[in-house]
Short mmCIF file of C-alpha atoms in Angstrom, two decimals:
data_model
loop_
_atom_site.label_atom_id
_atom_site.label_comp_id
_atom_site.label_asym_id
_atom_site.label_seq_id
_atom_site.Cartn_x
_atom_site.Cartn_y
_atom_site.Cartn_z
CA MET D 1 -0.36 -5.03 10.53
CA LYS D 2 0.41 -2.24 13.02
CA SER D 3 -3.08 -2.26 14.51
CA LYS D 4 -2.87 -6.05 14.93
CA GLN D 5 0.62 -5.83 16.42
CA LEU D 6 -0.89 -3.93 19.36
CA LEU D 7 -2.30 -7.28 20.51
CA PHE D 8 1.28 -8.55 20.88
CA ILE D 9 2.14 -5.77 23.37
CA SER D 10 1.94 -6.94 26.98
CA ASP D 11 2.21 -3.55 28.74
CA PRO D 12 -1.18 -1.73 28.62
CA ALA D 13 0.51 1.68 29.00
CA ILE D 14 2.84 1.05 26.04
CA LYS D 15 -0.12 -0.14 23.98
CA ARG D 16 -1.95 3.13 24.76
CA ILE D 17 1.14 5.16 23.84
CA PHE D 18 1.34 3.50 20.41
CA GLN D 19 -2.35 4.11 19.76
CA ILE D 20 -1.84 7.78 20.66
CA LEU D 21 1.24 8.07 18.44
CA ASP D 22 -0.53 6.42 15.51
CA TYR D 23 -3.27 9.05 15.80
CA ILE D 24 -1.22 12.21 16.39
CA GLU D 25 1.36 11.37 13.70
CA ILE D 26 -1.44 11.67 11.14
CA GLU D 27 -3.69 14.32 12.68
CA GLN D 28 -0.95 16.62 14.07
CA ARG D 29 -3.54 18.59 16.08
CA PHE D 30 -5.61 16.84 18.75
CA THR D 31 -7.42 17.16 22.07
CA ILE D 32 -7.30 15.12 25.28
CA GLU D 33 -10.93 14.14 24.71
CA GLU D 34 -10.12 12.66 21.28
CA LEU D 35 -7.27 10.55 22.66
CA SER D 36 -9.34 9.42 25.66
CA LYS D 37 -12.03 8.17 23.30
CA ILE D 38 -9.48 6.26 21.17
CA ASN D 39 -8.09 4.39 24.18
CA ASN D 40 -11.39 4.30 26.10
CA ILE D 41 -9.75 5.74 29.23
CA SER D 42 -10.14 8.76 31.52
CA SER D 43 -8.78 12.21 30.67
CA ARG D 44 -6.51 11.98 33.72
CA THR D 45 -4.81 8.85 32.35
CA THR D 46 -4.48 10.44 28.91
CA ILE D 47 -2.80 13.52 30.41
CA LYS D 48 -0.30 11.20 32.14
CA ASP D 49 0.34 9.47 28.80
CA ILE D 50 0.98 12.83 27.09
CA LYS D 51 3.42 13.75 29.87
CA PHE D 52 5.23 10.42 29.35
CA ILE D 53 5.44 11.03 25.59
CA LYS D 54 6.97 14.50 26.14
CA GLU D 55 9.56 13.11 28.55
CA HIS D 56 10.39 9.96 26.56
CA PHE D 57 10.79 11.63 23.17
CA GLY D 58 12.37 14.86 24.45
CA ASP D 59 13.78 17.16 21.77
CA SER D 60 12.90 14.76 18.94
CA ILE D 61 9.32 16.09 19.02
CA GLU D 62 7.44 19.31 19.62
CA LEU D 63 4.25 19.00 21.64
CA ILE D 64 2.62 22.39 22.18
CA HIS D 65 -0.55 23.04 24.18
CA ASP D 66 -2.84 25.95 23.28
CA ARG D 67 -6.51 26.89 23.61
CA SER D 68 -7.65 24.52 20.86
CA GLY D 69 -5.71 21.51 22.17
CA TYR D 70 -2.28 20.13 21.29
CA LYS D 71 -0.02 20.38 18.27
CA PHE D 72 2.41 17.53 17.51
CA GLU D 73 5.44 17.65 15.23
CA GLU D 74 8.45 15.37 14.71
CA LYS D 75 11.59 17.52 14.94
CA SER D 76 14.13 14.75 14.32
CA ILE D 77 12.61 11.76 12.55
CA ASN D 78 15.64 9.48 13.12
CA ILE D 79 15.83 10.13 16.86
CA TYR D 80 12.04 9.95 17.16
CA SER D 81 12.04 6.57 15.39
CA LYS D 82 14.78 5.20 17.68
CA ASN D 83 12.96 6.40 20.80
CA LYS D 84 9.75 4.83 19.52
CA MET D 85 11.56 1.54 18.94
CA LYS D 86 12.88 1.58 22.54
CA LEU D 87 9.31 1.40 23.82
CA LEU D 88 9.18 -2.22 22.60
CA GLU D 89 12.54 -3.43 23.95
CA ASN D 90 10.92 -5.36 26.84
CA GLU D 91 8.04 -6.83 24.83
CA VAL D 92 8.40 -10.59 25.10
CA LEU D 93 6.22 -11.54 22.12
CA PHE D 94 8.26 -9.40 19.72
CA TYR D 95 11.32 -11.24 21.02
CA LEU D 96 9.50 -14.58 20.70
CA ILE D 97 8.39 -14.07 17.07
CA GLY D 98 12.01 -13.45 16.07
CA LYS D 99 13.16 -16.63 17.81
CA ILE D 100 10.43 -18.70 16.15
CA PHE D 101 11.35 -17.26 12.74
CA TYR D 102 14.88 -18.64 13.12
CA GLY D 103 13.55 -22.01 14.33
CA LYS D 104 14.49 -21.55 17.99
CA THR D 105 11.85 -22.67 20.46
CA GLU D 106 11.49 -22.60 24.24
CA SER D 107 8.94 -23.84 26.74
CA ILE D 108 6.25 -21.53 28.11
CA SER D 109 7.62 -21.91 31.64
CA GLU D 110 11.15 -20.89 30.54
CA LEU D 111 9.92 -17.83 28.65
CA ALA D 112 7.55 -16.76 31.42
CA TYR D 113 10.26 -17.04 34.08
CA LYS D 114 12.89 -15.29 31.95
CA HIS D 115 10.62 -12.31 31.25
CA GLY D 116 8.99 -11.95 34.68
CA PHE D 117 5.55 -13.43 33.95
CA SER D 118 3.60 -16.09 35.74
CA GLU D 119 2.80 -18.99 33.43
CA THR D 120 -0.92 -18.13 33.68
CA ALA D 121 -0.31 -14.50 32.71
CA PHE D 122 1.88 -15.60 29.81
CA ARG D 123 -0.83 -17.93 28.51
CA ARG D 124 -3.31 -15.03 28.70
CA LEU D 125 -0.93 -12.97 26.58
CA LEU D 126 -0.74 -15.74 23.97
CA LYS D 127 -4.52 -15.99 23.92
CA GLN D 128 -4.77 -12.21 23.44
CA CYS D 129 -2.94 -12.28 20.10
CA ALA D 130 -4.20 -15.71 18.92
CA PRO D 131 -6.86 -14.07 16.66
CA VAL D 132 -4.07 -12.39 14.67
CA LEU D 133 -2.46 -15.77 13.97
CA SER D 134 -5.86 -17.26 13.22
CA SER D 135 -6.44 -14.64 10.50
CA TYR D 136 -3.45 -16.21 8.69
CA GLY D 137 -4.65 -19.77 9.31
CA LEU D 138 -2.04 -20.19 12.08
CA THR D 139 -2.17 -21.24 15.74
CA TRP D 140 0.10 -21.32 18.78
CA LYS D 141 1.77 -24.66 19.46
CA LEU D 142 2.46 -24.85 23.20
CA HIS D 143 5.00 -27.68 23.74
CA PRO D 144 7.50 -26.20 22.93
CA LEU D 145 6.14 -22.75 22.10
CA ASP D 146 5.95 -22.34 18.31
CA ILE D 147 3.57 -21.24 15.55
CA GLU D 148 1.78 -23.98 13.62
CA GLY D 149 0.46 -23.75 10.08
CA ASP D 150 1.49 -24.19 6.47
CA GLU D 151 4.85 -22.67 5.57
CA ALA D 152 3.43 -20.25 2.98
CA SER D 153 1.08 -18.71 5.56
CA LEU D 154 3.92 -18.47 8.06
CA ARG D 155 6.05 -16.60 5.53
CA LYS D 156 3.16 -14.24 4.81
CA PHE D 157 2.76 -13.58 8.56
CA PHE D 158 6.49 -12.96 9.08
CA LYS D 159 6.65 -10.58 6.14
CA ASP D 160 3.63 -8.58 7.30
CA PHE D 161 4.95 -8.51 10.87
CA TYR D 162 8.38 -7.17 9.97
CA TYR D 163 7.87 -5.33 6.68
CA GLU D 164 4.58 -3.58 7.50
CA GLY D 165 4.72 -3.55 11.30
CA TYR D 166 6.31 -1.31 13.91
CA LYS D 167 10.07 -0.98 13.92
CA ASN D 168 11.26 -2.81 17.00
CA PRO D 169 14.55 -3.97 18.58
CA PHE D 170 13.95 -7.51 17.28
CA MET D 171 13.43 -6.49 13.63
CA LEU D 172 14.43 -8.79 10.80
CA ILE D 173 16.40 -6.64 8.38
CA PRO D 174 17.95 -8.09 5.20
CA ASP D 175 21.71 -7.56 5.28
CA GLN D 176 23.25 -4.89 3.07
CA ASP D 177 24.96 -7.25 0.59
CA MET D 178 21.68 -9.02 -0.15
CA ARG D 179 19.84 -5.70 -0.44
CA ASN D 180 22.41 -4.49 -2.96
CA LEU D 181 21.98 -7.64 -5.06
CA CYS D 182 18.20 -7.19 -5.05
CA ILE D 183 18.48 -3.55 -6.10
CA GLU D 184 20.85 -4.42 -8.97
CA ASN D 185 18.58 -7.16 -10.37
CA PHE D 186 15.07 -6.07 -9.42
CA ASP D 187 14.07 -4.31 -12.65
CA LYS D 188 15.50 -6.77 -15.17
CA PHE D 189 12.45 -8.99 -15.50
CA GLU D 190 10.34 -9.04 -18.66
CA ILE D 191 7.08 -9.77 -16.86
CA SER D 192 7.86 -7.21 -14.16
CA SER D 193 6.13 -6.83 -10.81
CA GLY D 194 4.22 -4.18 -8.91
CA THR D 195 6.03 -5.06 -5.70
CA THR D 196 8.56 -2.61 -4.25
CA THR D 197 12.29 -3.25 -3.98
CA THR D 198 12.19 -3.54 -0.18
CA SER D 199 9.20 -5.88 -0.31
CA PHE D 200 11.13 -8.07 -2.77
CA GLN D 201 14.13 -8.03 -0.41
CA TYR D 202 11.96 -9.29 2.45
CA THR D 203 10.45 -12.03 0.27
CA CYS D 204 13.96 -13.24 -0.62
CA PHE D 205 15.35 -12.87 2.90
CA ILE D 206 12.49 -14.73 4.57
CA ALA D 207 12.60 -17.55 2.00
CA ILE D 208 16.37 -17.94 2.43
CA GLN D 209 16.32 -17.95 6.23
CA ARG D 210 13.40 -20.37 6.43
CA PHE D 211 15.13 -22.65 3.89
CA ILE D 212 18.34 -22.55 5.98
CA ASN D 213 16.26 -23.65 8.98
CA GLY D 214 14.87 -26.62 7.07
CA LYS D 215 11.41 -25.15 6.39
CA LYS D 216 10.30 -26.19 2.91
CA ILE D 217 7.66 -24.67 0.70
CA SER D 218 5.12 -26.57 -1.40
CA ILE D 219 3.89 -25.33 -4.79
CA PRO D 220 1.18 -26.89 -7.02
CA PRO D 221 2.80 -28.76 -9.97
CA ASN D 222 0.98 -26.73 -12.66
CA LEU D 223 2.35 -23.45 -11.26
CA LEU D 224 5.83 -24.92 -10.91
CA GLU D 225 5.80 -26.02 -14.53
CA LYS D 226 4.77 -22.54 -15.73
CA ALA D 227 7.43 -20.87 -13.58
CA TYR D 228 10.19 -23.18 -14.84
CA GLN D 229 9.37 -22.30 -18.47
CA GLU D 230 9.89 -18.56 -17.95
CA THR D 231 12.97 -16.66 -19.10
CA ASP D 232 12.50 -14.44 -16.05
CA PHE D 233 12.75 -17.51 -13.83
CA THR D 234 16.14 -18.32 -15.37
CA LEU D 235 17.20 -14.72 -14.74
CA LEU D 236 16.04 -14.98 -11.13
CA CYS D 237 17.95 -18.22 -10.63
CA SER D 238 21.17 -16.60 -11.88
CA PHE D 239 20.60 -13.71 -9.47
CA LEU D 240 19.88 -16.14 -6.62
CA GLN D 241 23.13 -17.95 -7.42
CA ALA D 242 24.95 -14.86 -6.14
CA ILE D 243 22.82 -15.04 -2.99
CA ASN D 244 23.66 -18.75 -2.64
CA GLU D 245 27.34 -17.81 -2.59
CA LEU D 246 26.66 -15.02 -0.10
CA TYR D 247 24.98 -17.40 2.37
CA ASN D 248 26.90 -20.56 1.38
CA ILE D 249 23.70 -22.43 0.53
CA THR D 250 22.00 -23.96 -2.52
CA LEU D 251 18.38 -22.88 -2.79
CA SER D 252 16.15 -25.50 -4.37
CA ARG D 253 14.45 -24.71 -7.68
CA GLU D 254 11.14 -24.85 -5.85
CA GLU D 255 12.29 -22.12 -3.46
CA CYS D 256 13.34 -20.01 -6.44
CA ALA D 257 9.91 -20.60 -7.97
CA TRP D 258 8.28 -19.47 -4.72
CA ILE D 259 10.16 -16.17 -4.75
CA PHE D 260 9.36 -15.76 -8.45
CA LEU D 261 5.62 -16.49 -8.20
CA VAL D 262 5.03 -14.46 -5.04
CA SER D 263 6.78 -11.47 -6.62
CA ILE D 264 5.11 -11.52 -10.04
CA SER D 265 1.64 -11.94 -8.53
CA ARG D 266 1.93 -8.32 -7.37
CA ARG D 267 0.96 -6.55 -10.58
CA THR D 268 1.62 -3.11 -12.06
CA LEU D 269 -1.04 -0.53 -12.91
CA LYS D 270 0.67 1.14 -15.86
CA GLU D 271 2.84 -1.43 -17.69
CA VAL D 272 0.31 -2.58 -20.30
CA LYS D 273 2.71 -4.77 -22.30
CA LYS D 274 4.03 -6.52 -19.20
CA GLU D 275 0.50 -7.15 -17.95
CA HIS D 276 -0.34 -8.81 -21.27
CA ASN D 277 2.82 -10.91 -21.01
CA PHE D 278 1.86 -12.06 -17.52
CA TYR D 279 -1.72 -12.82 -18.49
CA ASP D 280 -0.85 -14.68 -21.69
CA ARG D 281 1.78 -16.86 -20.03
CA PHE D 282 0.11 -17.70 -16.73
CA ASN D 283 -3.62 -17.78 -17.36
CA SER D 284 -4.98 -21.33 -17.31
CA TRP D 285 -8.51 -20.27 -16.40
CA PRO D 286 -10.61 -19.10 -19.40
CA GLU D 287 -13.38 -18.02 -17.01
CA ILE D 288 -11.24 -15.03 -15.95
CA GLU D 289 -12.00 -13.37 -19.32
CA GLU D 290 -15.75 -13.79 -18.73
CA ILE D 291 -15.49 -12.62 -15.11
CA THR D 292 -13.61 -9.49 -16.19
CA ASN D 293 -16.18 -8.66 -18.87
CA LEU D 294 -19.00 -9.18 -16.38
CA TYR D 295 -17.30 -6.92 -13.83
CA LEU D 296 -16.69 -4.12 -16.34
CA SER D 297 -20.27 -4.32 -17.60
CA LYS D 298 -21.45 -3.47 -14.08
CA GLN D 299 -19.24 -0.34 -13.81
CA LYS D 300 -20.26 3.17 -14.82
CA LEU D 301 -17.26 3.63 -17.09
CA SER D 302 -16.94 4.79 -20.68
CA LEU D 303 -16.06 2.11 -23.23
CA ASN D 304 -12.75 3.86 -23.79
CA ILE D 305 -11.76 3.54 -20.12
CA GLN D 306 -13.07 -0.03 -19.98
CA LYS D 307 -10.81 -1.00 -22.89
CA ARG D 308 -7.79 0.66 -21.28
CA ILE D 309 -8.19 -0.92 -17.84
CA LYS D 310 -9.43 -4.37 -18.89
CA ILE D 311 -6.00 -6.03 -18.84
CA PHE D 312 -5.35 -4.77 -15.30
CA ILE D 313 -8.64 -6.25 -14.07
CA GLN D 314 -7.77 -9.53 -15.81
CA THR D 315 -4.34 -9.74 -14.17
CA PHE D 316 -5.89 -8.82 -10.83
CA PHE D 317 -8.18 -11.86 -10.96
CA LEU D 318 -5.34 -14.03 -12.27
CA SER D 319 -3.11 -12.93 -9.38
CA LEU D 320 -5.86 -13.80 -6.91
CA LYS D 321 -6.03 -17.31 -8.35
CA ILE D 322 -2.25 -17.82 -8.26
CA ASN D 323 -2.05 -16.50 -4.69
CA ASP D 324 -4.89 -18.76 -3.62
CA LEU D 325 -3.13 -21.82 -5.05
CA LEU D 326 0.15 -20.90 -3.33
CA SER D 327 -1.63 -20.05 -0.06
CA PRO D 328 -5.01 -18.34 0.42
CA SER D 329 -3.46 -16.02 3.03
CA LEU D 330 -1.46 -14.31 0.27
CA ASN D 331 -4.71 -12.52 -0.68
CA LYS D 332 -4.92 -11.07 2.83
CA VAL D 333 -4.41 -7.28 2.92
CA ASN D 334 -3.60 -4.64 5.50
CA LYS D 335 -6.55 -3.75 7.77
CA LYS D 336 -6.21 -0.10 6.71
CA ILE D 337 -7.01 -1.09 3.12
CA ILE D 338 -10.20 -2.82 4.25
CA ASP D 339 -11.15 0.10 6.52
CA THR D 340 -10.54 2.62 3.73
CA ALA D 341 -12.64 0.69 1.22
CA GLU D 342 -15.40 -0.09 3.71
CA ASN D 343 -15.67 3.39 5.24
CA LEU D 344 -14.88 5.76 2.37
CA TYR D 345 -16.24 3.76 -0.58
CA GLN D 346 -18.95 1.75 1.13
CA SER D 347 -21.28 1.47 -1.85
CA ASP D 348 -18.56 0.19 -4.21
CA PHE D 349 -17.17 -2.08 -1.50
CA ASN D 350 -20.54 -3.73 -0.84
CA LYS D 351 -21.18 -4.19 -4.56
CA ASN D 352 -17.77 -5.80 -4.95
CA ILE D 353 -18.37 -8.20 -2.05
CA ASN D 354 -21.58 -9.36 -3.72
CA PHE D 355 -19.81 -9.63 -7.07
CA ILE D 356 -16.91 -11.67 -5.66
CA LYS D 357 -19.36 -14.03 -3.94
CA GLU D 358 -21.27 -14.37 -7.21
CA ILE D 359 -18.25 -15.23 -9.37
CA ASN D 360 -16.47 -17.32 -6.76
CA VAL D 361 -18.50 -20.29 -7.93
CA TYR D 362 -16.17 -20.23 -10.96
CA LEU D 363 -12.96 -18.78 -9.50
CA GLU D 364 -13.05 -21.01 -6.38
CA LEU D 365 -11.05 -18.74 -4.05
CA SER D 366 -10.83 -19.33 -0.31
CA GLU D 367 -13.90 -17.70 1.25
CA GLU D 368 -11.92 -16.58 4.30
CA TYR D 369 -10.37 -13.65 2.44
CA LEU D 370 -13.29 -12.46 0.28
CA LYS D 371 -13.51 -9.23 2.29
CA ASP D 372 -9.81 -8.55 1.66
CA ILE D 373 -10.26 -9.28 -2.04
CA SER D 374 -13.29 -6.98 -2.27
CA ALA D 375 -11.36 -4.14 -0.61
CA SER D 376 -8.46 -4.63 -3.05
CA LEU D 377 -10.82 -4.61 -6.03
CA THR D 378 -12.56 -1.47 -4.77
CA LEU D 379 -9.32 0.51 -4.51
CA LEU D 380 -7.91 -0.98 -7.72
CA LYS D 381 -10.88 0.24 -9.76
CA LEU D 382 -10.69 3.72 -8.22
CA ILE D 383 -6.95 4.00 -8.91
CA LEU D 384 -7.29 2.75 -12.49
CA GLU D 385 -10.18 5.10 -13.15
CA ASP D 386 -8.07 7.99 -11.89
CA ILE D 387 -5.03 6.99 -13.96
CA TYR D 388 -6.90 6.43 -17.21
CA LYS D 389 -9.55 9.14 -17.05
CA PRO D 390 -9.41 11.62 -19.97
CA LYS D 391 -6.65 14.21 -19.71
CA LEU D 392 -7.62 17.84 -20.17
CA ASN D 393 -5.80 20.55 -22.11
CA ILE D 394 -5.17 23.54 -19.84
CA ALA D 395 -3.67 26.82 -21.01
CA PHE D 396 -2.06 29.12 -18.45
CA ILE D 397 -1.47 32.77 -19.31
CA PHE D 398 0.74 34.45 -16.71
CA GLU D 399 1.93 38.04 -16.53
CA GLY D 400 4.10 39.82 -13.95
CA ASP D 401 7.65 39.82 -12.66
CA HIS D 402 9.64 37.22 -14.62
CA PHE D 403 10.71 35.39 -11.44
CA ILE D 404 7.09 35.16 -10.27
CA VAL D 405 5.96 33.92 -13.70
CA GLN D 406 8.61 31.18 -13.67
CA MET D 407 7.69 30.25 -10.09
CA LEU D 408 4.02 29.94 -11.11
CA GLN D 409 4.93 27.76 -14.09
CA THR D 410 6.88 25.46 -11.75
CA GLN D 411 3.89 25.22 -9.38
CA VAL D 412 1.55 24.43 -12.27
CA ASN D 413 3.79 21.61 -13.52
CA LYS D 414 3.73 20.05 -10.04
CA ILE D 415 0.02 20.49 -9.30
CA PHE D 416 -1.43 19.67 -12.73
CA ASN D 417 1.00 17.04 -14.03
CA MET D 418 -1.90 14.62 -14.70
CA HIS D 419 -3.11 16.93 -17.47
CA SER D 420 -1.71 18.41 -20.67
CA VAL D 421 -0.43 21.87 -19.74
CA ILE D 422 0.73 24.67 -22.02
CA PHE D 423 1.86 28.22 -21.22
CA LEU D 424 0.74 30.88 -23.69
CA PRO D 425 2.11 34.41 -24.00
CA THR D 426 -0.49 37.18 -24.23
CA TRP D 427 0.69 38.13 -27.73
CA TYR D 428 -0.38 34.67 -28.91
CA LEU D 429 -4.01 35.22 -28.00
CA SER D 430 -5.96 35.46 -31.22
CA LYS D 431 -9.18 33.63 -32.02
CA GLU D 432 -7.66 31.68 -34.90
CA ARG D 433 -4.67 30.44 -32.91
CA LEU D 434 -6.72 29.49 -29.88
CA LEU D 435 -9.12 27.44 -31.98
CA GLU D 436 -6.14 25.44 -33.25
CA LYS D 437 -5.14 24.50 -29.68
CA SER D 438 -8.43 22.89 -28.58
CA ILE D 439 -8.14 24.14 -25.00
CA ASP D 440 -10.52 22.84 -22.32
CA LEU D 441 -9.75 25.51 -19.72
CA TYR D 442 -7.88 28.82 -19.67
CA VAL D 443 -6.34 30.11 -16.44
CA THR D 444 -4.81 33.57 -16.15
CA ASN D 445 -3.64 36.02 -13.51
CA TYR D 446 -3.95 39.01 -15.87
CA GLU D 447 -7.33 40.36 -16.95
CA ASN D 448 -6.08 43.41 -18.87
CA TYR D 449 -6.28 42.98 -22.64
CA MET D 450 -7.98 39.61 -22.25
CA PRO D 451 -9.52 38.97 -25.69
CA THR D 452 -13.22 38.26 -26.08
CA CYS D 453 -12.49 34.83 -27.56
CA ILE D 454 -11.23 33.65 -24.15
CA LYS D 455 -13.94 35.36 -22.09
CA SER D 456 -16.53 33.46 -24.08
CA THR D 457 -14.98 30.06 -23.18
CA ASN D 458 -14.09 28.22 -19.96
CA TYR D 459 -11.66 30.47 -18.17
CA ILE D 460 -10.69 31.29 -14.58
CA LEU D 461 -9.16 34.53 -13.40
CA ILE D 462 -6.86 34.06 -10.41
CA LYS D 463 -4.86 36.49 -8.28
CA SER D 464 -1.59 37.92 -9.61
CA ILE D 465 0.17 35.67 -7.08
CA PRO D 466 -2.27 32.76 -6.62
CA ASP D 467 -2.91 31.31 -3.17
CA GLU D 468 -4.22 27.90 -2.13
CA ARG D 469 -7.84 28.93 -2.72
CA ASP D 470 -7.05 29.88 -6.32
CA TRP D 471 -5.49 26.50 -7.06
CA LYS D 472 -8.45 24.75 -5.40
CA ARG D 473 -10.83 26.69 -7.66
CA VAL D 474 -8.91 25.51 -10.72
CA ILE D 475 -8.85 21.90 -9.49
CA GLY D 476 -12.59 22.07 -8.73
CA GLU D 477 -13.34 23.37 -12.22
CA LEU D 478 -11.23 20.61 -13.79
CA ASN D 479 -12.95 17.91 -11.74
CA SER D 480 -16.36 19.26 -12.73
CA PHE D 481 -15.37 19.46 -16.40
CA GLN D 482 -13.90 15.95 -16.29
CA ALA D 483 -17.06 14.51 -14.73
CA ASN D 484 -19.16 16.13 -17.47
CA LEU D 485 -16.78 14.84 -20.16
CA ILE D 486 -16.95 11.28 -18.82
CA GLY D 487 -20.75 11.54 -18.77
CA LEU D 488 -20.75 12.78 -22.36
CA LEU D 489 -18.50 9.91 -23.48
CA LYS D 490 -20.90 7.40 -21.89
CA ASP D 491 -23.90 8.97 -23.62
CA THR D 492 -22.26 8.70 -27.05
CA GLN D 493 -21.35 4.99 -26.77
#
């Protein structure tokens, strides 16, 4: 959402500053030429922007110039964040979105006059960000100024704008009492959800405030019926009763169902039992089973991994269908997700687009968000493959000062926690004992007295106090071994 929010910024200089900050926060080191290319401006203007950043953020950042360019570092994240937020305090559209959220509308002429715009300039500003609204199926309504579209798409837009967007002086932030209630009740559901606590808070907060302002949601009857039958829905209603008392309202059952369905459609990637619960209770489309099997048959995965990840692919397609019925825009994802899938995993992404188009004859999802869906599927498969790939058994044999040995063991547990790690003393090293352990890779910092039985297997000798290059060598060896193991598993099935 942040990249799209730039279109809501009226001041070209402030827009440039945010594009610079987005870049240097990630890269840390940069040159004037790089920033000039990002903003498509002259080096002279970029130098002025850098000077402004140094003055505006003051001691909250460190911006050092040397022969290779600039180095950026946040010295005080809280102060830096507040100073960044101040940059948007005069941005009229950020103010306007907040007013519209609470159901307060004004005429274009009033807003333009109040914020120092001509009416023509203000209309140009609205036109500038209209494509963002359009991507949610929304449009500007001009008399009075409002946003038009179905309520579900509006709620999706508001959540993306405030939950994923830039912090700004007009932020919608759930109040502390409601946040506490969400935290206390969030993990009690049997079906569970892959959504985060804060995301759940925003879903609740937006639904409540829109309901208070008379904005009603509409849910297909078949989904409502399934939601009403769930024990988790009853639990949610009892939790929302406390929220009703907090706001002195009575949320309708349909609003409770909205919060419930939107939340559970965000699935987990590790909770196998809860994924089966979700799939068994909410799947009304037998074709999802066939679609999942077809998808897995096209992947270069061992049968073992296919079996382990199948339920997650099934619930992914089921979630897409539920989202589409609630509002197609709920399948819309952050632009960074699409960019990552399209640029870093282009081959998989293109295959998935073709696959989604092929199976959409049966799934009947809105075609407007097929690119978003393909990006999500691309990253989902990569994450699942990483989670459920075979774990390796790694034996570390460390010698040296006892503090150094314990420090190395701590580092190993952090770096290699995805694998099965054991620490062996040198006195343990006999051929018979090692054969019992079925070790895939030995790593040691001590070559003296290394028995022949280890030297004849996969082993890596690292420095007595390993550096980054040593750990990279070990990781590289593991990745190579894992790739060979996966290939072997495929060949035997």
